[in-house]
mmCIF file of C-alpha atoms and ligand atoms in Angstrom:
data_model
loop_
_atom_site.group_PDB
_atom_site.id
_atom_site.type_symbol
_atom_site.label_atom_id
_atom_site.label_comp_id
_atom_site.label_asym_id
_atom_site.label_seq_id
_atom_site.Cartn_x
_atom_site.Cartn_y
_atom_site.Cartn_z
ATOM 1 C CA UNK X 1 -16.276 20.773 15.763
ATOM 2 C CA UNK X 2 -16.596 24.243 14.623
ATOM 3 C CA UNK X 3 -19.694 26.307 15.424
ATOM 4 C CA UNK X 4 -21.212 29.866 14.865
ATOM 5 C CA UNK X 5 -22.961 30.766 18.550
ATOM 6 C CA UNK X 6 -24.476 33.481 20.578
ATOM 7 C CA UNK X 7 -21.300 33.694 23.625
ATOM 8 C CA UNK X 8 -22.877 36.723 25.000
ATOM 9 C CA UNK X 9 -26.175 39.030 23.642
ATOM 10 C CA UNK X 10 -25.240 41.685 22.377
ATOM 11 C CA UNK X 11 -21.807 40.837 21.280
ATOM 12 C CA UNK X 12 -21.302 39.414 17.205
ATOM 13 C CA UNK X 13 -21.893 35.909 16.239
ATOM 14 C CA UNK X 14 -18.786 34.057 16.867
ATOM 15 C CA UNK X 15 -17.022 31.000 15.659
ATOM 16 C CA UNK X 16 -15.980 28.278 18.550
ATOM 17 C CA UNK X 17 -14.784 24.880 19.039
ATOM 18 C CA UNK X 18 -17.892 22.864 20.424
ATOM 19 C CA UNK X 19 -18.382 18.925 21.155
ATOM 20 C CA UNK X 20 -19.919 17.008 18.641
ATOM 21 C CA UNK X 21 -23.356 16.760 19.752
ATOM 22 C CA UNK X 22 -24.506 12.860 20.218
ATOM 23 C CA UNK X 23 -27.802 11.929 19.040
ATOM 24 C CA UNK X 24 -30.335 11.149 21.619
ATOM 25 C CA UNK X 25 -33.130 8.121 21.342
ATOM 26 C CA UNK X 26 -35.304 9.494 18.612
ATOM 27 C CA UNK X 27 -32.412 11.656 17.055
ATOM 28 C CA UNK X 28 -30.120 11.732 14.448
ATOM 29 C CA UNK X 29 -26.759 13.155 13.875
ATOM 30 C CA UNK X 30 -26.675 15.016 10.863
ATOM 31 C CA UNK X 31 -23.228 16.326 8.938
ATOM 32 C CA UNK X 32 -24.244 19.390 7.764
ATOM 33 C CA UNK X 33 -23.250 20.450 4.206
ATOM 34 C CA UNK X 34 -25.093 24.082 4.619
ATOM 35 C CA UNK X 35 -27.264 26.410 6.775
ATOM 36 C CA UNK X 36 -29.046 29.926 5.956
ATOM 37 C CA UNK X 37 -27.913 32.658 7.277
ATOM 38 C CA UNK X 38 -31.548 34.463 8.376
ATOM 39 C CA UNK X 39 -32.087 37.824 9.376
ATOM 40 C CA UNK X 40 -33.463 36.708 12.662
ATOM 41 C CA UNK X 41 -29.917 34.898 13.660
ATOM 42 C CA UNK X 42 -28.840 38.571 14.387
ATOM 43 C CA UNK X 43 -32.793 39.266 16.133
ATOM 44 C CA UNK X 44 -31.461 36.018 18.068
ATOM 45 C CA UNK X 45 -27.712 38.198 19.033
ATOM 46 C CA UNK X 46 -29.567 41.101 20.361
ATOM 47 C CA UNK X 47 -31.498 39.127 23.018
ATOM 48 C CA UNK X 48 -34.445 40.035 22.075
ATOM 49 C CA UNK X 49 -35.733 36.336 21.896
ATOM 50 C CA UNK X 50 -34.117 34.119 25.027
ATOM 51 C CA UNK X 51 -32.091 31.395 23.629
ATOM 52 C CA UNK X 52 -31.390 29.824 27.213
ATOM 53 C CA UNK X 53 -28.354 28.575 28.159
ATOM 54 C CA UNK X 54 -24.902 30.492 26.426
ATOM 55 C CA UNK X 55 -23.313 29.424 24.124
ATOM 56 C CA UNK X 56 -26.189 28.433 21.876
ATOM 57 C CA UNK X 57 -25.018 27.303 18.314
ATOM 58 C CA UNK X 58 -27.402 28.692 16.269
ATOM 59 C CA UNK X 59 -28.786 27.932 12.370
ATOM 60 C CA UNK X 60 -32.535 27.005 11.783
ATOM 61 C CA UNK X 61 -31.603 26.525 8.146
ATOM 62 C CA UNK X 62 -30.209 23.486 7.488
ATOM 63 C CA UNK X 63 -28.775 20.495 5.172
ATOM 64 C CA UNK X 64 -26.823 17.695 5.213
ATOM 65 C CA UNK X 65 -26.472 13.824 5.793
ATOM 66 C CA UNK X 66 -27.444 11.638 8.210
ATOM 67 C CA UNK X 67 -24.356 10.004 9.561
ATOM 68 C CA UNK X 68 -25.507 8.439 13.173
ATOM 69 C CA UNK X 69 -28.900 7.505 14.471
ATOM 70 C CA UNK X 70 -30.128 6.772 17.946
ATOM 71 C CA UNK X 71 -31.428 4.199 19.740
ATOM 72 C CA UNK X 72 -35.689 3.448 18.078
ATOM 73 C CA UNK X 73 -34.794 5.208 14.959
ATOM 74 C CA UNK X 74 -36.270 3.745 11.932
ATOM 75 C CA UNK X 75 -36.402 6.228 9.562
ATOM 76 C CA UNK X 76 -34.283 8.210 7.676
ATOM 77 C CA UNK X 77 -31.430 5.540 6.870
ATOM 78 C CA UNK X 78 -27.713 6.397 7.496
ATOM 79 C CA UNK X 79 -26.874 7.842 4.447
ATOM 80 C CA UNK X 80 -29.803 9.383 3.657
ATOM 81 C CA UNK X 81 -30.031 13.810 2.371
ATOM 82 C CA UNK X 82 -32.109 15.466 4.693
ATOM 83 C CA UNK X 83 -33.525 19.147 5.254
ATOM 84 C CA UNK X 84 -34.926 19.566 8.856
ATOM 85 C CA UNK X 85 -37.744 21.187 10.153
ATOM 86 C CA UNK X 86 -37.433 23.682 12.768
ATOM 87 C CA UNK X 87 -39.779 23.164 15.041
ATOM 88 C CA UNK X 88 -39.278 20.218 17.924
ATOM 89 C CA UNK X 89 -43.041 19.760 18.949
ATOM 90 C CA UNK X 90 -44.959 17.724 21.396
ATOM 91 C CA UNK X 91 -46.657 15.809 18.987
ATOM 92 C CA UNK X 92 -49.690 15.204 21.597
ATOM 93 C CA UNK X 93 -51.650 18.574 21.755
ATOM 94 C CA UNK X 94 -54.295 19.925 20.135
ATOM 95 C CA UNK X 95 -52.208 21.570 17.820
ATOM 96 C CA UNK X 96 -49.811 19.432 16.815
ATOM 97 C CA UNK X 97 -52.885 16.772 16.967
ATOM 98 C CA UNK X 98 -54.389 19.214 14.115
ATOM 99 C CA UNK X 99 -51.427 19.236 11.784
ATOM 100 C CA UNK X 100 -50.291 23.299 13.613
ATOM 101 C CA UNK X 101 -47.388 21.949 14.292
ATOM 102 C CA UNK X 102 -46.208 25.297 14.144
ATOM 103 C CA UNK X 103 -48.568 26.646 17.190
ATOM 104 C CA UNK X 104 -47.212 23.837 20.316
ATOM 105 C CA UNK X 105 -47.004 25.693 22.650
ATOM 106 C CA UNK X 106 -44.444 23.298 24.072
ATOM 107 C CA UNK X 107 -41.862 23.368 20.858
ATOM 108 C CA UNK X 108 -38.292 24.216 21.683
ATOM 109 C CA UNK X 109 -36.892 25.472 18.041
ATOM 110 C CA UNK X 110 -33.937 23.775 16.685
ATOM 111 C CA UNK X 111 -31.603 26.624 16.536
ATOM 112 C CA UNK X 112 -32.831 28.881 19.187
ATOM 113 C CA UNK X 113 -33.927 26.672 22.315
ATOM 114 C CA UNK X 114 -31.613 23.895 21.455
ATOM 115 C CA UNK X 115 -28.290 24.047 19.448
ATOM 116 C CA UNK X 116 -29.221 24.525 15.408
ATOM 117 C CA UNK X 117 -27.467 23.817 12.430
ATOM 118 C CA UNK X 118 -24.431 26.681 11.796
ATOM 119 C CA UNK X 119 -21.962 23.873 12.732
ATOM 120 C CA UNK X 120 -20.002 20.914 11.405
ATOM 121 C CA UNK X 121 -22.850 18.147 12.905
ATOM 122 C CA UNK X 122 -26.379 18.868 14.532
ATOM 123 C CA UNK X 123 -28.467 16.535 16.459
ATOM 124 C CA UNK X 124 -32.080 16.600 15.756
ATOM 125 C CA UNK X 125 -35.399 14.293 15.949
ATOM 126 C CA UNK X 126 -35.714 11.588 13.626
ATOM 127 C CA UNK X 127 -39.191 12.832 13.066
ATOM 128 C CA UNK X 128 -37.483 16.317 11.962
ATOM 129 C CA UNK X 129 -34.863 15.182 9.200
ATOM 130 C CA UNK X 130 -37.244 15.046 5.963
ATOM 131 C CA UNK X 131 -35.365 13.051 3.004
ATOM 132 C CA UNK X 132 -34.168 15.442 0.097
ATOM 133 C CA UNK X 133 -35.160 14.538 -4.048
ATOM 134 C CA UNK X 134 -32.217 13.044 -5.528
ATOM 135 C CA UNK X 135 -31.245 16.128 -7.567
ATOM 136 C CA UNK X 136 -31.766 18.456 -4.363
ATOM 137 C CA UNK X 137 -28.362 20.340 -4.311
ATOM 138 C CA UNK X 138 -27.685 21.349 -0.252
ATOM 139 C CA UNK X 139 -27.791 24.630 -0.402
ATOM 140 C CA UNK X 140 -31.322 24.999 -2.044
ATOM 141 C CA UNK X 141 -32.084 22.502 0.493
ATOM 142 C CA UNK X 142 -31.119 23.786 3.424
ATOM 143 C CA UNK X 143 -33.218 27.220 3.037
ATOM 144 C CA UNK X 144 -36.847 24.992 2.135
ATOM 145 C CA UNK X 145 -37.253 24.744 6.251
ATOM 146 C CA UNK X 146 -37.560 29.038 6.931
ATOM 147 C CA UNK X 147 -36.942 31.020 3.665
ATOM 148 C CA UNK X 148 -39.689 29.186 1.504
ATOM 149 C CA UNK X 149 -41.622 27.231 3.844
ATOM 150 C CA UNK X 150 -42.638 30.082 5.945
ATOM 151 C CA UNK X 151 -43.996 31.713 2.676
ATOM 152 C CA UNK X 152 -45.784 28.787 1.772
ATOM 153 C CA UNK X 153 -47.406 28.734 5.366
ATOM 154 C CA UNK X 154 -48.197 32.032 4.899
ATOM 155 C CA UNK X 155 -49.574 32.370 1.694
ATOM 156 C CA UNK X 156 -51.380 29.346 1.391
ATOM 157 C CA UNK X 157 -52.779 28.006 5.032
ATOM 158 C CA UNK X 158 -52.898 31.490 6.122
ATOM 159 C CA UNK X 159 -53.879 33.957 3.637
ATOM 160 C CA UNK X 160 -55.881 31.099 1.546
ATOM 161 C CA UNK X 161 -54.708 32.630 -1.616
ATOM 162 C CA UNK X 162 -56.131 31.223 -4.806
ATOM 163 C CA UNK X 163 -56.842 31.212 -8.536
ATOM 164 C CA UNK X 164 -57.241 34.770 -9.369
ATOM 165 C CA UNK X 165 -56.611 36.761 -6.244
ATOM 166 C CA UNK X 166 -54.582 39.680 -5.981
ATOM 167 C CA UNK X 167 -51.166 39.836 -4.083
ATOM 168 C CA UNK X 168 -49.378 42.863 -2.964
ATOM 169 C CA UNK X 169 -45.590 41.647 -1.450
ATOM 170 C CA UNK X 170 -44.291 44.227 0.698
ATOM 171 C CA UNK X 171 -40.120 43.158 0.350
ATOM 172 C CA UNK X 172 -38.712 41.056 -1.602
ATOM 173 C CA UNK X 173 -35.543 39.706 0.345
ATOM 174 C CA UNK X 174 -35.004 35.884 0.952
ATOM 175 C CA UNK X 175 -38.714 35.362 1.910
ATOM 176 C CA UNK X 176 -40.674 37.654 -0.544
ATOM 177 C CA UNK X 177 -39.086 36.370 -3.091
ATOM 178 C CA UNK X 178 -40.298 32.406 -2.629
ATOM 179 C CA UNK X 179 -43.574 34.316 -1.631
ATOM 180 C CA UNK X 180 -44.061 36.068 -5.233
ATOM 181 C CA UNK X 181 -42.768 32.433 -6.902
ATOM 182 C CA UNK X 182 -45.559 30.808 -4.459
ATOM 183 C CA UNK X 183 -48.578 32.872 -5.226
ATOM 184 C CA UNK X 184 -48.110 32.797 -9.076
ATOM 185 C CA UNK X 185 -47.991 28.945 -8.495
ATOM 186 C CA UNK X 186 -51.591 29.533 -6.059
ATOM 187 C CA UNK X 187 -52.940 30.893 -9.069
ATOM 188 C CA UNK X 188 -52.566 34.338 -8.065
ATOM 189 C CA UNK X 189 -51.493 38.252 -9.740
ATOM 190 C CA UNK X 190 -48.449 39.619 -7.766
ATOM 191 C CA UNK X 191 -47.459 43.245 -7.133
ATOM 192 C CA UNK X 192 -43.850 42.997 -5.164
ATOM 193 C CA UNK X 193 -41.855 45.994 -3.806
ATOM 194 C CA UNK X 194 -38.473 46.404 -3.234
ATOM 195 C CA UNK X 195 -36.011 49.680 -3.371
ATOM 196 C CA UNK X 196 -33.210 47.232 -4.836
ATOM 197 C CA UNK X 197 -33.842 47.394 -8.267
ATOM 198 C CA UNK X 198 -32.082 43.490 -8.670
ATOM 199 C CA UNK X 199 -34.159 42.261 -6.496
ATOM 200 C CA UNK X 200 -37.282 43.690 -8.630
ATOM 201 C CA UNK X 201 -35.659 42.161 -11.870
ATOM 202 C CA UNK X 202 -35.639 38.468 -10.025
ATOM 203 C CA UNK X 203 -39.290 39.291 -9.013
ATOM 204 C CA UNK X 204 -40.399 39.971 -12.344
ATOM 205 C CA UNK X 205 -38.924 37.244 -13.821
ATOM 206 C CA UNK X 206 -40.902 35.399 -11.702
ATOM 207 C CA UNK X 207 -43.789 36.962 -13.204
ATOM 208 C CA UNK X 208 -44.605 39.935 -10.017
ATOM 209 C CA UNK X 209 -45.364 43.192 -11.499
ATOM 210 C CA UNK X 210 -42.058 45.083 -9.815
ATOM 211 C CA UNK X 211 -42.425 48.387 -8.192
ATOM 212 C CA UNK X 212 -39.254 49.996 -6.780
ATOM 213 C CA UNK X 213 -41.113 51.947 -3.417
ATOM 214 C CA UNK X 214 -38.054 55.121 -4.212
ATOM 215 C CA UNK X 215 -39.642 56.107 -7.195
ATOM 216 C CA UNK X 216 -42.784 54.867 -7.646
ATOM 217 C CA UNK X 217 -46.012 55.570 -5.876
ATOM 218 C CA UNK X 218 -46.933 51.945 -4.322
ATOM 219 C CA UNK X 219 -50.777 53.529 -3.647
ATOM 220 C CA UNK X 220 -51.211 55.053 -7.351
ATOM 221 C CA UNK X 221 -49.580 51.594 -9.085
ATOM 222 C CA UNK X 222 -52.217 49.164 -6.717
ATOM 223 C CA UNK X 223 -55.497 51.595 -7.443
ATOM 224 C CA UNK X 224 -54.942 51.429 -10.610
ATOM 225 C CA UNK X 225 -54.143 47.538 -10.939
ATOM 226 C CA UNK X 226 -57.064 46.844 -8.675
ATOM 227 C CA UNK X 227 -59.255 49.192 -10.435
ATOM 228 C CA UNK X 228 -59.771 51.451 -7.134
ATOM 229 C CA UNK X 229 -60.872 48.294 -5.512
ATOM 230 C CA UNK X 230 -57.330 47.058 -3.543
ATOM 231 C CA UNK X 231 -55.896 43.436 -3.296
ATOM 232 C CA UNK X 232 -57.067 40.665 -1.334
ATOM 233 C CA UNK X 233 -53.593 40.078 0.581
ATOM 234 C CA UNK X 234 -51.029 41.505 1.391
ATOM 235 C CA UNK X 235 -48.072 39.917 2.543
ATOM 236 C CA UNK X 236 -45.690 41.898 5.023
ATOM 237 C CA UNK X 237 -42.013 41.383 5.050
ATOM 238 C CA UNK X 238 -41.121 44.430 6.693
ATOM 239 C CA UNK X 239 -42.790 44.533 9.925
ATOM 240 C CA UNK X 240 -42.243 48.170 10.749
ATOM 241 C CA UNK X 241 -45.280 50.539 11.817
ATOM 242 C CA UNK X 242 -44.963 52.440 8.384
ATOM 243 C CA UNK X 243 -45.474 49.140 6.222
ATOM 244 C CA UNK X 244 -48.751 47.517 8.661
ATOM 245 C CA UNK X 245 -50.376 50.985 7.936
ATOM 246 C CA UNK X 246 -49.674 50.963 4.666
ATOM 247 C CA UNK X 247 -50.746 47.378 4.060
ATOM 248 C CA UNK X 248 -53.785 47.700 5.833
ATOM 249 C CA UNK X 249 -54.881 50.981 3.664
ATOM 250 C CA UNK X 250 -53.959 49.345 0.313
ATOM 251 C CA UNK X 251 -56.927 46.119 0.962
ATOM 252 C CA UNK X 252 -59.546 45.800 -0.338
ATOM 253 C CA UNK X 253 -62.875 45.438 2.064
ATOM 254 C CA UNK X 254 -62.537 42.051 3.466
ATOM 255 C CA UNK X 255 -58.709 41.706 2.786
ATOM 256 C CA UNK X 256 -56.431 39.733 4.768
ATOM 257 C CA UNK X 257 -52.568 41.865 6.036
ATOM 258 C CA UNK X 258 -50.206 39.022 6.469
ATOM 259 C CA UNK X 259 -47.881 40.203 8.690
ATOM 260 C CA UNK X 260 -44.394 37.788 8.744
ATOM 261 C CA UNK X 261 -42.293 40.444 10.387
ATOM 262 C CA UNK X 262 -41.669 42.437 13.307
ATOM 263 C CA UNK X 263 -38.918 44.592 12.807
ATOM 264 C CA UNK X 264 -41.050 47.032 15.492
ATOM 265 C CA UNK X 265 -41.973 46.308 19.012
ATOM 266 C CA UNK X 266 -45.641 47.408 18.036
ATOM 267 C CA UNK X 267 -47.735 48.491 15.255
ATOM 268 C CA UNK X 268 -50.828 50.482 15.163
ATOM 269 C CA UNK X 269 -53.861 50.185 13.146
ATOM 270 C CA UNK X 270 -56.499 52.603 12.319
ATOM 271 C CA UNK X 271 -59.553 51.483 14.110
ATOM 272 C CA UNK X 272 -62.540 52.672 11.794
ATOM 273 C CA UNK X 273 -61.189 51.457 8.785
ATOM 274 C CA UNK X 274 -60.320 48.386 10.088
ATOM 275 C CA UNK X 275 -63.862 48.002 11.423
ATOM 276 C CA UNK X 276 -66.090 49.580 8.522
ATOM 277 C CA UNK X 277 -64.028 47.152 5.962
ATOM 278 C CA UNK X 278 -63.993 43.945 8.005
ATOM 279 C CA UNK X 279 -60.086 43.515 7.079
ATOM 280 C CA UNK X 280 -58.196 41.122 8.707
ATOM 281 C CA UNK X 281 -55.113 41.377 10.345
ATOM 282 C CA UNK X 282 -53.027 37.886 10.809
ATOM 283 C CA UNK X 283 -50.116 36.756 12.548
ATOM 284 C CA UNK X 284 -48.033 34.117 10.490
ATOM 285 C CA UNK X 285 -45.034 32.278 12.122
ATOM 286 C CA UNK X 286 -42.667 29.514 10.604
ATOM 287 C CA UNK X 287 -44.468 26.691 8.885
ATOM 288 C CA UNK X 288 -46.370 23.332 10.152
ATOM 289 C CA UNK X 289 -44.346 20.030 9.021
ATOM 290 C CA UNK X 290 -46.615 19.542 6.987
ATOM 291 C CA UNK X 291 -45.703 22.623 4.703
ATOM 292 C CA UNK X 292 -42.068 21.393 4.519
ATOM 293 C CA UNK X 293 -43.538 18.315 3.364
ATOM 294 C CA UNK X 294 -44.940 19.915 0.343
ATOM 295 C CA UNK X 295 -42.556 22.574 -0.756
ATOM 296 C CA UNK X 296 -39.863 19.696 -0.945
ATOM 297 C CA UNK X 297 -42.175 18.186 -3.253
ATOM 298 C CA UNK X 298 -42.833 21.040 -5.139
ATOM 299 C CA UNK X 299 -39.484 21.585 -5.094
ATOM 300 C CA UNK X 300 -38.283 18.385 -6.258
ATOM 301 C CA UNK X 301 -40.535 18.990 -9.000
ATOM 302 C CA UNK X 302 -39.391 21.802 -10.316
ATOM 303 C CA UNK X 303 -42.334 23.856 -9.982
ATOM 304 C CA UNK X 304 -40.010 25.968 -7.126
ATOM 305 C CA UNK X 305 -36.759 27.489 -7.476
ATOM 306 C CA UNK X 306 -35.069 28.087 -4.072
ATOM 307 C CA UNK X 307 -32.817 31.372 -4.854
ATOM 308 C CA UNK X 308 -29.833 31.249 -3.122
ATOM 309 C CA UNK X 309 -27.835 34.789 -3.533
ATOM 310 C CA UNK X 310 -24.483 34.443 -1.945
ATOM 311 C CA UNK X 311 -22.646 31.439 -0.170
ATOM 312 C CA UNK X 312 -19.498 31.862 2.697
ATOM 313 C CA UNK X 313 -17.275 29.360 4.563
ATOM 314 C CA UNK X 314 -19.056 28.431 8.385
ATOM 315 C CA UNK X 315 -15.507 30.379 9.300
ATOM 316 C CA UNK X 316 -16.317 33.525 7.280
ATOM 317 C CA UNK X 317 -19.484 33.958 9.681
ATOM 318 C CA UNK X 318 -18.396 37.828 10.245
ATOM 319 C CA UNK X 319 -18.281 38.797 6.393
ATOM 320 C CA UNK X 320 -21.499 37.054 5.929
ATOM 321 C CA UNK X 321 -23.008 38.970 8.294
ATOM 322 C CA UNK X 322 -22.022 42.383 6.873
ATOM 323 C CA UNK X 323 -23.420 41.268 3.609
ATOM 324 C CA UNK X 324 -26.610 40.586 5.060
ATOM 325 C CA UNK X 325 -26.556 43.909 6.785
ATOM 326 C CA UNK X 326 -25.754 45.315 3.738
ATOM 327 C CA UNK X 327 -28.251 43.398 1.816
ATOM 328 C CA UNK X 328 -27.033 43.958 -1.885
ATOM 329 C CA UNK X 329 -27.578 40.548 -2.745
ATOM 330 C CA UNK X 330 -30.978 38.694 -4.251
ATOM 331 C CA UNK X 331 -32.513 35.278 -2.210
ATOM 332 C CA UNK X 332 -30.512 33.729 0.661
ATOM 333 C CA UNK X 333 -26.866 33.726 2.077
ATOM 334 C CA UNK X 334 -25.815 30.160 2.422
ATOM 335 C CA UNK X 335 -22.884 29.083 5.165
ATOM 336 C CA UNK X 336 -21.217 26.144 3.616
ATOM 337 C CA UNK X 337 -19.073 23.431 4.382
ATOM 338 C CA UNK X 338 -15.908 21.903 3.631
HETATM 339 ZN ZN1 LIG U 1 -35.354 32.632 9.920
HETATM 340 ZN ZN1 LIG U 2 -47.717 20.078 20.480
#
């Protein structure tokens, strides 16, 4: 089958021939129909994050059909739409005993530790294929797992955000904006920035009060919208040292920083202010399966719109890649299939 993988860090995602994996007891083989393309596949190139043994077929975004199952597998049926979750967890710690499926500290990630879903077929866990509503199209499907479940995570099990609450989203690429779509649905006002002034139409339309960061002052437009006061989260995209320091001066005493990114090695924070306003600083990763569980739902019920900006051919991995790079695009890039 054909593949996108990681042949050497450093190098450029490449397309290779690779056997068709063979589901496992537990596991099912999935045809995929379509996979995000996610910043952190190219975070994944670099070697930053160890993938283990080369070539690793990457995709953590992914959708299709379930066309084999292995030996114990009840559920889903042959046949059956499925998104899957990222995460391959223990099932037996604390954490995953809690519902954190997304803190195990023994979960190998389905495209990073083990071969993902940028290919023709992926084997997963049963328990990781999550049946699709009927009227589910793939490629909205296949971004639920990172693109809006992670937002989701974020928003609501992290940052609690609620009826009335203020919410400033720092970027809004193929995460912010799910993020802006879930805190209106939370309950909560929405301030999203973006220098890409598509991307601020989308957000608006989603009811977020846009503010492009090249020509308007982000400080000025959330003192005056928070009456001096500042919002109660803010939800960081960017993960550079510029945008933690300006997150953390824009909250409000008691205010939670959400920080999803980490474009920089470190950040630092002001320690008095930090202190004096009892702010709160919070790491967010990925989403428990839980969350997937609900924002299919939601989903299915129209209440979400999954935005999917461009789509490419598996084979066109390269000029996907450039557009992300390039990044003049609203929502998601989508691989598809034949
Ligand atoms: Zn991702
Ligand atoms: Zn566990």
């Amino acid at each position: 089958m054909r593949a996108v993988v990681v042949a050497q860090y450093g190098t450029r995602l490449e397309v290779m021939e690779r056997p068709i994996p063979r589901p496992g007891p537990g596991e099912v083989l999935i045809r995929v129909r379509a996979s995000g393309l996610c910043s952190t596949d190219l975070h994944l190139l670099s070697g930053r994050m160890p993938l283990g043994e080369l070539p690793r077929i990457l995709g953590h975004e992914t959708a299709g059909e379930v066309v084999e199952r292995g030996a114990g597998v009840a559920t889903p049926a042959l046949g059956d739409r499925v998104t899957v979750a990222v995460d391959v967890v223990c099932g037996a710690c604390r954490h995953c005993l809690s519902g954190q499926t997304q803190r195990c500290p023994a979960m190998r990630r389905i495209g990073f530790e083990r071969d993902g879903g940028h290919a023709e077929y992926v084997a997963v866990p049963a328990a990781n294929a999550l049946p699709l509503p009927p009227a589910l199209a793939y490629d909205a499907a296949a971004i639920l797992p990172d693109a809006v479940a992670c937002m989701y995570h974020s928003l609501r099990c992290q940052g609690k955000v609620g009826l009335g609450q203020t919410v400033l989203i720092l970027g809004v690429g193929g995460l912010g904006i799910h993020g802006v779509q879930i805190a209106r649905l939370a309950g909560a006002e929405v301030v999203a920035t973006s220098r890409r002034p598509e991307r601020l139409q989308l957000a608006e339309r989603f009811g977020a009060i846009p503010v492009n960061t090249d020509t308007q002052p982000l400080a000025g437009v959330v003192r005056e919208w928070t009456r001096g006061e500042g919002v109660d989260v803010v939800v960081d995209n960017i993960g550079t040292r510029a945008s933690v320091r300006e997150g953390l001066s824009l909250l409000r005493p008691g205010g939670k920083l959400l920080v999803v990114a980490y474009l920089d090695e470190s950040f630092e924070v002001p320690s008095i202010p930090l202190f004096k306003a009892e702010r709160e600083i919070i790491g967010c990763r990925g989403s428990s399966r839980q969350d997937l569980i609900e924002v299919v739902r939601l989903v299915g019920a129209g209440k979400l719109t999954p935005v999917v900006g461009a789509h490419y051919p598996l084979e066109q991995i390269g000029a996907a890649v450039e557009r992300l790079e390039r990044g003049d695009l609203v929502g998601r890039i989508v691989l598809t299939r034949e």
